Amino acid sequence: MAVITKIFQVTAGTLSLPGRSVPFWGFSDFFWGSPQYPGPVVEATAGDQLIVWLIRNFSQPVGEPLSIVFPGQENVMVRKVPSGPFIYEPVQPQYSSGKMISLANFLDEQNDFIIDYSFFANKPGIYLYESGTNSEKQIQMGLYGVIIVRPEGYSTPGHPSYKTAYGAGTGSDYDVEKVLVLSEIDSIMHENVLPGVYYDMLKFNPDFWVINGRSFPDSISEDNTSGQPYGSKIDCQVGQRVLLRTINAGFQNHTFHLGGFTGRIVAEDSFPLRARELDATYEKTGFTLGSGQSVDIIFTPTTPGEYHLYDREYHHLVNNDMFPGGMMTVINISN
């Protein structure tokens, strides 16, 4: 077991979308400073203790209370400086005058320096971390990211769990892994959100659909050091087992089509479907993800070529109402 510590701040930045730029709020690594969309990927091994510090941004505060929730993680503890609690206690919803104001203990940028969340990542899988305060606004503005919890032995050649998503006997062994985080952006909202001001979410009307924070064709550019660092293009060879770890961080449901491939779903919401007593894995040519849900699917290409993976809701395949764009990426298969 290891202790994994991440130190985040929340900072405003600018997203680059096809044909325009829009403001966003992103988690940034405290030591590197640039906000990311989605936030930095957090990786751990099952059994590790994860400690996440959210530090007050003295120079560029976004002007709202801030918190993080960790769906799928149990027994999340919190402490805070200087207003306390000083000793870890369970995370609790927060109320003011009898009204809930946050799903979790939060960092008050006027009074607090650090809020510290801690939990043990006991179960392999792919999970979101996201804002728990004004979530309808802050998550849409970009305050979310992904935690990948790997099984013990996943990086040790010869170990039964080597290169598996969920451990030995789960049918989740793979050669190529790609994480795809789905979401959508309402550019008008992004341009008009003000700190501390209520935004009428009934006006939510996304006009960009993204994978890993990028719309097609930007989605297939390589990883880089920008505020949208994660590409989604997949490169593999014929016969390799390709693991797609797809999670929906957005507010809309998405039906993701595999571009002609048939894959086997090996886990849903980070629950593996195969165990010693039962194999409940099943084949699909696409899958629908509700908000916050995830799927791990494996397929084995047999023919070289270029194939497109995309959201079957075709009106999500546009940028500025022009095809092609939106929630689409490419898999390149070589011999």
mmCIF file of C-alpha atoms in Angstrom:
data_model
loop_
_atom_site.group_PDB
_atom_site.id
_atom_site.type_symbol
_atom_site.label_atom_id
_atom_site.label_comp_id
_atom_site.label_asym_id
_atom_site.label_seq_id
_atom_site.Cartn_x
_atom_site.Cartn_y
_atom_site.Cartn_z
ATOM 1 C CA MET A 1 0.000 0.000 0.000
ATOM 2 C CA ALA A 2 1.215 3.446 -0.875
ATOM 3 C CA VAL A 3 0.098 6.925 -0.024
ATOM 4 C CA ILE A 4 -0.707 8.953 -3.142
ATOM 5 C CA THR A 5 -0.896 12.702 -2.545
ATOM 6 C CA LYS A 6 -2.298 15.145 -5.073
ATOM 7 C CA ILE A 7 -2.299 18.888 -4.543
ATOM 8 C CA PHE A 8 -4.808 20.826 -6.615
ATOM 9 C CA GLN A 9 -5.919 24.391 -7.064
ATOM 10 C CA VAL A 10 -8.840 25.730 -9.065
ATOM 11 C CA THR A 11 -7.934 28.269 -11.703
ATOM 12 C CA ALA A 12 -9.732 29.954 -14.578
ATOM 13 C CA GLY A 13 -8.437 29.311 -18.083
ATOM 14 C CA THR A 14 -9.405 29.304 -21.736
ATOM 15 C CA LEU A 15 -10.566 26.308 -23.765
ATOM 16 C CA SER A 16 -9.655 25.990 -27.402
ATOM 17 C CA LEU A 17 -12.579 24.668 -29.412
ATOM 18 C CA PRO A 18 -12.901 24.477 -33.194
ATOM 19 C CA GLY A 19 -13.550 28.020 -34.369
ATOM 20 C CA ARG A 20 -13.641 29.696 -30.979
ATOM 21 C CA SER A 21 -12.320 29.902 -27.422
ATOM 22 C CA VAL A 22 -14.365 29.861 -24.219
ATOM 23 C CA PRO A 23 -13.482 30.381 -20.556
ATOM 24 C CA PHE A 24 -13.469 27.473 -18.123
ATOM 25 C CA TRP A 25 -12.540 26.584 -14.545
ATOM 26 C CA GLY A 26 -10.136 23.704 -14.106
ATOM 27 C CA PHE A 27 -8.242 21.757 -11.492
ATOM 28 C CA SER A 28 -4.545 22.402 -11.767
ATOM 29 C CA ASP A 29 -1.560 20.706 -10.256
ATOM 30 C CA PHE A 30 -0.406 23.102 -7.542
ATOM 31 C CA PHE A 31 3.213 22.904 -8.670
ATOM 32 C CA TRP A 32 2.525 23.346 -12.397
ATOM 33 C CA GLY A 33 -0.211 25.914 -12.236
ATOM 34 C CA SER A 34 -2.142 25.490 -15.477
ATOM 35 C CA PRO A 35 -5.797 24.445 -15.231
ATOM 36 C CA GLN A 36 -6.744 21.303 -17.115
ATOM 37 C CA TYR A 37 -9.914 20.122 -18.812
ATOM 38 C CA PRO A 38 -10.554 17.420 -17.655
ATOM 39 C CA GLY A 39 -8.477 17.671 -14.485
ATOM 40 C CA PRO A 40 -5.231 15.761 -13.991
ATOM 41 C CA VAL A 41 -5.625 11.972 -14.132
ATOM 42 C CA VAL A 42 -5.068 10.394 -10.725
ATOM 43 C CA GLU A 43 -3.699 6.852 -10.704
ATOM 44 C CA ALA A 44 -3.510 4.463 -7.776
ATOM 45 C CA THR A 45 -3.261 0.771 -7.004
ATOM 46 C CA ALA A 46 -6.041 -0.943 -5.086
ATOM 47 C CA GLY A 47 -5.383 -0.500 -1.388
ATOM 48 C CA ASP A 48 -3.530 2.782 -1.739
ATOM 49 C CA GLN A 49 -4.476 5.730 0.402
ATOM 50 C CA LEU A 50 -5.363 8.751 -1.727
ATOM 51 C CA ILE A 51 -4.906 12.191 -0.198
ATOM 52 C CA VAL A 52 -6.179 15.136 -2.229
ATOM 53 C CA TRP A 53 -5.399 18.651 -1.087
ATOM 54 C CA LEU A 54 -7.377 21.529 -2.523
ATOM 55 C CA ILE A 55 -5.444 24.715 -1.849
ATOM 56 C CA ARG A 56 -6.779 28.223 -1.903
ATOM 57 C CA ASN A 57 -5.795 30.185 -4.973
ATOM 58 C CA PHE A 58 -4.642 33.492 -3.526
ATOM 59 C CA SER A 59 -3.746 35.144 -6.816
ATOM 60 C CA GLN A 60 -6.681 34.127 -9.050
ATOM 61 C CA PRO A 61 -9.615 32.853 -6.964
ATOM 62 C CA VAL A 62 -12.708 31.884 -8.897
ATOM 63 C CA GLY A 63 -14.829 33.490 -6.188
ATOM 64 C CA GLU A 64 -16.944 30.544 -5.028
ATOM 65 C CA PRO A 65 -16.708 27.871 -2.327
ATOM 66 C CA LEU A 66 -15.028 24.770 -3.739
ATOM 67 C CA SER A 67 -15.170 21.100 -2.887
ATOM 68 C CA ILE A 68 -14.523 17.681 -4.387
ATOM 69 C CA VAL A 69 -16.671 14.563 -4.213
ATOM 70 C CA PHE A 70 -15.477 11.097 -5.150
ATOM 71 C CA PRO A 71 -18.386 8.973 -6.448
ATOM 72 C CA GLY A 72 -17.713 5.267 -5.906
ATOM 73 C CA GLN A 73 -15.334 5.794 -2.988
ATOM 74 C CA GLU A 74 -16.431 4.969 0.529
ATOM 75 C CA ASN A 75 -15.381 6.439 3.852
ATOM 76 C CA VAL A 76 -14.001 9.686 2.466
ATOM 77 C CA MET A 77 -12.545 11.741 5.296
ATOM 78 C CA VAL A 78 -11.839 15.451 5.495
ATOM 79 C CA ARG A 79 -9.952 18.014 7.486
ATOM 80 C CA LYS A 80 -9.451 21.714 6.868
ATOM 81 C CA VAL A 81 -7.085 24.546 7.772
ATOM 82 C CA PRO A 82 -7.628 26.849 9.567
ATOM 83 C CA SER A 83 -11.349 26.510 10.245
ATOM 84 C CA GLY A 84 -11.324 22.784 10.960
ATOM 85 C CA PRO A 85 -12.004 20.007 11.489
ATOM 86 C CA PHE A 86 -8.310 19.566 12.259
ATOM 87 C CA ILE A 87 -8.569 15.799 12.696
ATOM 88 C CA TYR A 88 -10.028 13.666 9.922
ATOM 89 C CA GLU A 89 -13.772 13.172 10.111
ATOM 90 C CA PRO A 90 -16.275 11.803 7.575
ATOM 91 C CA VAL A 91 -17.222 14.120 4.733
ATOM 92 C CA GLN A 92 -20.706 15.507 5.261
ATOM 93 C CA PRO A 93 -23.184 17.598 3.265
ATOM 94 C CA GLN A 94 -23.081 21.226 4.331
ATOM 95 C CA TYR A 95 -26.092 23.369 5.245
ATOM 96 C CA SER A 96 -26.775 27.025 5.857
ATOM 97 C CA SER A 97 -30.037 28.170 7.477
ATOM 98 C CA GLY A 98 -31.404 24.673 6.929
ATOM 99 C CA LYS A 99 -30.627 24.695 3.218
ATOM 100 C CA MET A 100 -28.052 22.393 1.663
ATOM 101 C CA ILE A 101 -25.273 24.441 0.115
ATOM 102 C CA SER A 102 -22.760 21.707 -0.719
ATOM 103 C CA LEU A 103 -22.615 17.927 -1.110
ATOM 104 C CA ALA A 104 -19.331 17.909 0.827
ATOM 105 C CA ASN A 105 -17.190 19.987 3.161
ATOM 106 C CA PHE A 106 -15.832 22.849 1.100
ATOM 107 C CA LEU A 107 -12.970 25.297 0.849
ATOM 108 C CA ASP A 108 -14.092 28.818 1.603
ATOM 109 C CA GLU A 109 -11.758 31.001 -0.441
ATOM 110 C CA GLN A 110 -12.304 33.860 1.991
ATOM 111 C CA ASN A 111 -11.256 31.978 5.114
ATOM 112 C CA ASP A 112 -9.584 28.647 4.407
ATOM 113 C CA PHE A 113 -6.126 27.747 3.139
ATOM 114 C CA ILE A 114 -6.404 24.003 2.546
ATOM 115 C CA ILE A 115 -9.032 21.318 2.528
ATOM 116 C CA ASP A 116 -7.725 17.767 2.683
ATOM 117 C CA TYR A 117 -9.732 14.747 1.514
ATOM 118 C CA SER A 118 -8.522 11.209 2.195
ATOM 119 C CA PHE A 119 -9.764 7.719 1.416
ATOM 120 C CA PHE A 120 -8.526 4.243 0.587
ATOM 121 C CA ALA A 121 -8.963 3.300 -3.065
ATOM 122 C CA ASN A 122 -9.895 -0.292 -2.378
ATOM 123 C CA LYS A 123 -11.541 -1.330 -5.623
ATOM 124 C CA PRO A 124 -10.053 -1.307 -9.135
ATOM 125 C CA GLY A 125 -11.908 0.711 -11.704
ATOM 126 C CA ILE A 126 -12.327 4.099 -13.298
ATOM 127 C CA TYR A 127 -14.007 6.844 -11.300
ATOM 128 C CA LEU A 128 -14.796 10.528 -11.460
ATOM 129 C CA TYR A 129 -13.756 13.185 -9.027
ATOM 130 C CA GLU A 130 -15.814 16.332 -9.398
ATOM 131 C CA SER A 131 -17.115 19.464 -7.744
ATOM 132 C CA GLY A 132 -19.566 18.951 -4.895
ATOM 133 C CA THR A 133 -20.494 22.637 -4.570
ATOM 134 C CA ASN A 134 -22.686 24.398 -7.099
ATOM 135 C CA SER A 135 -22.090 21.195 -9.024
ATOM 136 C CA GLU A 136 -24.510 22.046 -11.800
ATOM 137 C CA LYS A 137 -22.352 25.040 -12.633
ATOM 138 C CA GLN A 138 -18.858 24.062 -11.515
ATOM 139 C CA ILE A 139 -18.781 20.639 -13.216
ATOM 140 C CA GLN A 140 -20.038 22.165 -16.449
ATOM 141 C CA MET A 141 -17.331 24.813 -16.097
ATOM 142 C CA GLY A 142 -14.735 22.042 -15.952
ATOM 143 C CA LEU A 143 -14.236 20.920 -12.358
ATOM 144 C CA TYR A 144 -13.985 17.178 -12.893
ATOM 145 C CA GLY A 145 -11.351 14.561 -13.565
ATOM 146 C CA VAL A 146 -10.709 10.817 -13.516
ATOM 147 C CA ILE A 147 -9.244 8.413 -10.994
ATOM 148 C CA ILE A 148 -7.913 5.081 -12.277
ATOM 149 C CA VAL A 149 -7.481 2.403 -9.630
ATOM 150 C CA ARG A 150 -5.501 -0.557 -10.891
ATOM 151 C CA PRO A 151 -5.313 -4.064 -9.432
ATOM 152 C CA GLU A 152 -2.246 -5.087 -7.503
ATOM 153 C CA GLY A 153 0.300 -6.656 -9.856
ATOM 154 C CA TYR A 154 -0.998 -4.943 -13.004
ATOM 155 C CA SER A 155 2.508 -3.680 -13.862
ATOM 156 C CA THR A 156 4.448 -6.782 -12.852
ATOM 157 C CA PRO A 157 5.211 -9.169 -15.758
ATOM 158 C CA GLY A 158 4.297 -12.703 -14.824
ATOM 159 C CA HIS A 159 1.797 -11.630 -12.174
ATOM 160 C CA PRO A 160 -1.708 -13.080 -12.795
ATOM 161 C CA SER A 161 -3.091 -9.538 -12.850
ATOM 162 C CA TYR A 162 -0.456 -8.157 -15.229
ATOM 163 C CA LYS A 163 -2.045 -5.735 -17.703
ATOM 164 C CA THR A 164 -5.573 -6.343 -16.491
ATOM 165 C CA ALA A 165 -8.122 -3.697 -15.548
ATOM 166 C CA TYR A 166 -9.705 -5.676 -12.714
ATOM 167 C CA GLY A 167 -7.312 -8.505 -11.873
ATOM 168 C CA ALA A 168 -6.854 -12.144 -12.751
ATOM 169 C CA GLY A 169 -9.914 -14.078 -13.888
ATOM 170 C CA THR A 170 -11.993 -11.017 -14.794
ATOM 171 C CA GLY A 171 -11.412 -11.231 -18.553
ATOM 172 C CA SER A 172 -10.065 -7.683 -18.499
ATOM 173 C CA ASP A 173 -6.551 -8.352 -19.799
ATOM 174 C CA TYR A 174 -5.509 -5.947 -22.522
ATOM 175 C CA ASP A 175 -2.661 -4.833 -24.777
ATOM 176 C CA VAL A 176 -3.752 -1.229 -25.426
ATOM 177 C CA GLU A 177 -5.666 0.962 -22.984
ATOM 178 C CA LYS A 178 -7.425 4.246 -23.701
ATOM 179 C CA VAL A 179 -9.472 6.353 -21.313
ATOM 180 C CA LEU A 180 -12.302 8.320 -22.949
ATOM 181 C CA VAL A 181 -14.062 10.963 -20.851
ATOM 182 C CA LEU A 182 -17.286 12.148 -22.486
ATOM 183 C CA SER A 183 -18.840 15.532 -21.871
ATOM 184 C CA GLU A 184 -20.477 18.514 -23.534
ATOM 185 C CA ILE A 185 -19.987 22.277 -23.397
ATOM 186 C CA ASP A 186 -22.518 25.090 -23.443
ATOM 187 C CA SER A 187 -20.296 27.872 -24.751
ATOM 188 C CA ILE A 188 -22.888 30.566 -23.999
ATOM 189 C CA MET A 189 -23.020 29.447 -20.388
ATOM 190 C CA HIS A 190 -19.236 29.415 -20.126
ATOM 191 C CA GLU A 191 -19.068 32.973 -21.387
ATOM 192 C CA ASN A 192 -21.753 34.256 -19.043
ATOM 193 C CA VAL A 193 -21.114 32.469 -15.757
ATOM 194 C CA LEU A 194 -20.193 34.778 -12.914
ATOM 195 C CA PRO A 195 -18.784 33.643 -9.563
ATOM 196 C CA GLY A 196 -21.447 33.447 -6.899
ATOM 197 C CA VAL A 197 -24.266 34.180 -9.324
ATOM 198 C CA TYR A 198 -26.997 31.613 -9.980
ATOM 199 C CA TYR A 199 -27.090 30.318 -13.520
ATOM 200 C CA ASP A 200 -30.432 29.039 -14.782
ATOM 201 C CA MET A 201 -29.627 25.497 -15.867
ATOM 202 C CA LEU A 202 -32.951 25.310 -17.688
ATOM 203 C CA LYS A 203 -31.084 27.362 -20.272
ATOM 204 C CA PHE A 204 -28.381 24.719 -20.567
ATOM 205 C CA ASN A 205 -27.888 24.181 -24.282
ATOM 206 C CA PRO A 206 -24.588 22.562 -25.233
ATOM 207 C CA ASP A 207 -23.115 23.329 -28.626
ATOM 208 C CA PHE A 208 -19.836 21.384 -28.354
ATOM 209 C CA TRP A 209 -19.456 17.691 -27.531
ATOM 210 C CA VAL A 210 -16.062 16.493 -26.393
ATOM 211 C CA ILE A 211 -13.916 13.466 -25.632
ATOM 212 C CA ASN A 212 -11.181 14.161 -23.098
ATOM 213 C CA GLY A 213 -12.045 17.849 -23.364
ATOM 214 C CA ARG A 214 -11.590 18.101 -27.142
ATOM 215 C CA SER A 215 -13.965 18.121 -30.102
ATOM 216 C CA PHE A 216 -13.139 16.302 -33.338
ATOM 217 C CA PRO A 217 -10.756 16.808 -35.138
ATOM 218 C CA ASP A 218 -8.783 18.198 -32.182
ATOM 219 C CA SER A 219 -9.677 14.997 -30.331
ATOM 220 C CA ILE A 220 -7.253 12.986 -32.466
ATOM 221 C CA SER A 221 -4.255 15.248 -31.897
ATOM 222 C CA GLU A 222 -1.526 13.841 -29.701
ATOM 223 C CA ASP A 223 -1.285 14.399 -25.965
ATOM 224 C CA ASN A 224 0.345 17.723 -25.188
ATOM 225 C CA THR A 225 1.023 20.181 -22.383
ATOM 226 C CA SER A 226 -1.924 22.503 -23.043
ATOM 227 C CA GLY A 227 -4.976 22.943 -20.835
ATOM 228 C CA GLN A 228 -6.600 20.133 -22.830
ATOM 229 C CA PRO A 229 -3.723 17.676 -22.626
ATOM 230 C CA TYR A 230 -5.384 14.341 -23.347
ATOM 231 C CA GLY A 231 -5.899 13.121 -26.892
ATOM 232 C CA SER A 232 -8.247 10.245 -27.665
ATOM 233 C CA LYS A 233 -6.771 8.715 -30.833
ATOM 234 C CA ILE A 234 -6.038 5.020 -30.476
ATOM 235 C CA ASP A 235 -3.163 3.258 -32.194
ATOM 236 C CA CYS A 236 -2.993 -0.526 -32.143
ATOM 237 C CA GLN A 237 -2.165 -3.582 -34.193
ATOM 238 C CA VAL A 238 -4.286 -6.349 -35.622
ATOM 239 C CA GLY A 239 -4.897 -8.977 -32.959
ATOM 240 C CA GLN A 240 -4.272 -6.740 -29.956
ATOM 241 C CA ARG A 241 -6.860 -6.505 -27.216
ATOM 242 C CA VAL A 242 -7.983 -2.879 -26.989
ATOM 243 C CA LEU A 243 -9.514 -1.743 -23.702
ATOM 244 C CA LEU A 244 -11.706 1.343 -23.882
ATOM 245 C CA ARG A 245 -12.461 2.824 -20.480
ATOM 246 C CA THR A 246 -15.292 5.224 -21.193
ATOM 247 C CA ILE A 247 -16.883 7.423 -18.537
ATOM 248 C CA ASN A 248 -19.554 10.084 -18.898
ATOM 249 C CA ALA A 249 -18.715 13.269 -17.001
ATOM 250 C CA GLY A 250 -21.391 15.282 -18.779
ATOM 251 C CA PHE A 251 -25.034 15.989 -18.124
ATOM 252 C CA GLN A 252 -26.409 14.262 -21.223
ATOM 253 C CA ASN A 253 -26.621 10.562 -22.040
ATOM 254 C CA HIS A 254 -24.437 9.381 -24.895
ATOM 255 C CA THR A 255 -24.568 6.264 -27.051
ATOM 256 C CA PHE A 256 -21.018 5.562 -28.107
ATOM 257 C CA HIS A 257 -20.668 3.514 -31.280
ATOM 258 C CA LEU A 258 -17.602 1.372 -31.921
ATOM 259 C CA GLY A 259 -17.397 2.079 -35.638
ATOM 260 C CA GLY A 260 -18.218 -1.430 -36.807
ATOM 261 C CA PHE A 261 -16.388 -3.357 -34.113
ATOM 262 C CA THR A 262 -18.045 -5.691 -31.677
ATOM 263 C CA GLY A 263 -16.667 -5.442 -28.193
ATOM 264 C CA ARG A 264 -17.192 -7.302 -24.964
ATOM 265 C CA ILE A 265 -18.272 -5.280 -21.963
ATOM 266 C CA VAL A 266 -16.213 -6.544 -19.037
ATOM 267 C CA ALA A 267 -17.234 -4.008 -16.388
ATOM 268 C CA GLU A 268 -19.968 -1.479 -15.719
ATOM 269 C CA ASP A 269 -19.535 1.351 -13.244
ATOM 270 C CA SER A 270 -16.281 -0.370 -12.216
ATOM 271 C CA PHE A 271 -17.983 -3.616 -11.272
ATOM 272 C CA PRO A 272 -16.341 -6.465 -13.232
ATOM 273 C CA LEU A 273 -18.891 -8.760 -14.843
ATOM 274 C CA ARG A 274 -16.826 -11.913 -14.738
ATOM 275 C CA ALA A 275 -15.807 -13.883 -11.668
ATOM 276 C CA ARG A 276 -14.956 -17.487 -10.915
ATOM 277 C CA GLU A 277 -18.599 -18.457 -10.476
ATOM 278 C CA LEU A 278 -20.190 -16.403 -13.258
ATOM 279 C CA ASP A 279 -19.386 -14.816 -16.595
ATOM 280 C CA ALA A 280 -21.891 -12.001 -17.196
ATOM 281 C CA THR A 281 -19.803 -10.180 -19.789
ATOM 282 C CA TYR A 282 -21.612 -9.535 -23.051
ATOM 283 C CA GLU A 283 -21.045 -8.275 -26.555
ATOM 284 C CA LYS A 284 -22.110 -4.895 -27.911
ATOM 285 C CA THR A 285 -21.446 -2.767 -30.987
ATOM 286 C CA GLY A 286 -22.081 0.358 -28.947
ATOM 287 C CA PHE A 287 -23.253 1.317 -25.491
ATOM 288 C CA THR A 288 -25.248 4.050 -23.818
ATOM 289 C CA LEU A 289 -23.809 5.870 -20.837
ATOM 290 C CA GLY A 290 -25.917 7.910 -18.476
ATOM 291 C CA SER A 291 -24.393 10.810 -16.622
ATOM 292 C CA GLY A 292 -21.673 9.588 -14.295
ATOM 293 C CA GLN A 293 -21.680 6.032 -15.616
ATOM 294 C CA SER A 294 -18.734 4.080 -17.002
ATOM 295 C CA VAL A 295 -18.082 1.040 -19.153
ATOM 296 C CA ASP A 296 -14.966 -1.012 -19.767
ATOM 297 C CA ILE A 297 -15.168 -2.729 -23.147
ATOM 298 C CA ILE A 298 -12.578 -4.834 -24.964
ATOM 299 C CA PHE A 299 -12.398 -5.616 -28.652
ATOM 300 C CA THR A 300 -9.798 -7.231 -30.904
ATOM 301 C CA PRO A 301 -9.426 -5.705 -34.394
ATOM 302 C CA THR A 302 -8.820 -8.189 -37.209
ATOM 303 C CA THR A 303 -8.413 -5.823 -40.159
ATOM 304 C CA PRO A 304 -5.979 -2.919 -40.543
ATOM 305 C CA GLY A 305 -7.315 0.506 -41.340
ATOM 306 C CA GLU A 306 -8.724 3.722 -39.942
ATOM 307 C CA TYR A 307 -12.037 3.591 -38.119
ATOM 308 C CA HIS A 308 -14.094 6.236 -36.381
ATOM 309 C CA LEU A 309 -15.656 5.818 -32.959
ATOM 310 C CA TYR A 310 -18.420 8.284 -32.238
ATOM 311 C CA ASP A 311 -21.552 9.334 -30.415
ATOM 312 C CA ARG A 312 -24.537 7.804 -32.218
ATOM 313 C CA GLU A 313 -26.563 10.946 -31.464
ATOM 314 C CA TYR A 314 -25.545 12.467 -34.790
ATOM 315 C CA HIS A 315 -26.356 16.000 -33.719
ATOM 316 C CA HIS A 316 -23.423 15.595 -31.316
ATOM 317 C CA LEU A 317 -21.043 15.179 -34.276
ATOM 318 C CA VAL A 318 -20.903 18.855 -35.178
ATOM 319 C CA ASN A 319 -18.931 21.958 -34.317
ATOM 320 C CA ASN A 320 -20.895 25.161 -34.752
ATOM 321 C CA ASP A 321 -23.605 23.032 -36.391
ATOM 322 C CA MET A 322 -21.153 21.808 -39.035
ATOM 323 C CA PHE A 323 -20.279 18.150 -39.594
ATOM 324 C CA PRO A 324 -17.791 16.597 -38.873
ATOM 325 C CA GLY A 325 -16.962 17.498 -35.320
ATOM 326 C CA GLY A 326 -18.043 16.830 -31.792
ATOM 327 C CA MET A 327 -17.763 13.551 -29.932
ATOM 328 C CA MET A 328 -15.691 11.467 -32.323
ATOM 329 C CA THR A 329 -12.252 9.902 -32.385
ATOM 330 C CA VAL A 330 -10.202 7.548 -34.540
ATOM 331 C CA ILE A 331 -8.619 4.147 -34.122
ATOM 332 C CA ASN A 332 -5.694 3.391 -36.423
ATOM 333 C CA ILE A 333 -4.980 -0.308 -36.830
ATOM 334 C CA SER A 334 -1.754 -1.530 -38.357
ATOM 335 C CA ASN A 335 -0.433 -4.988 -39.189
#
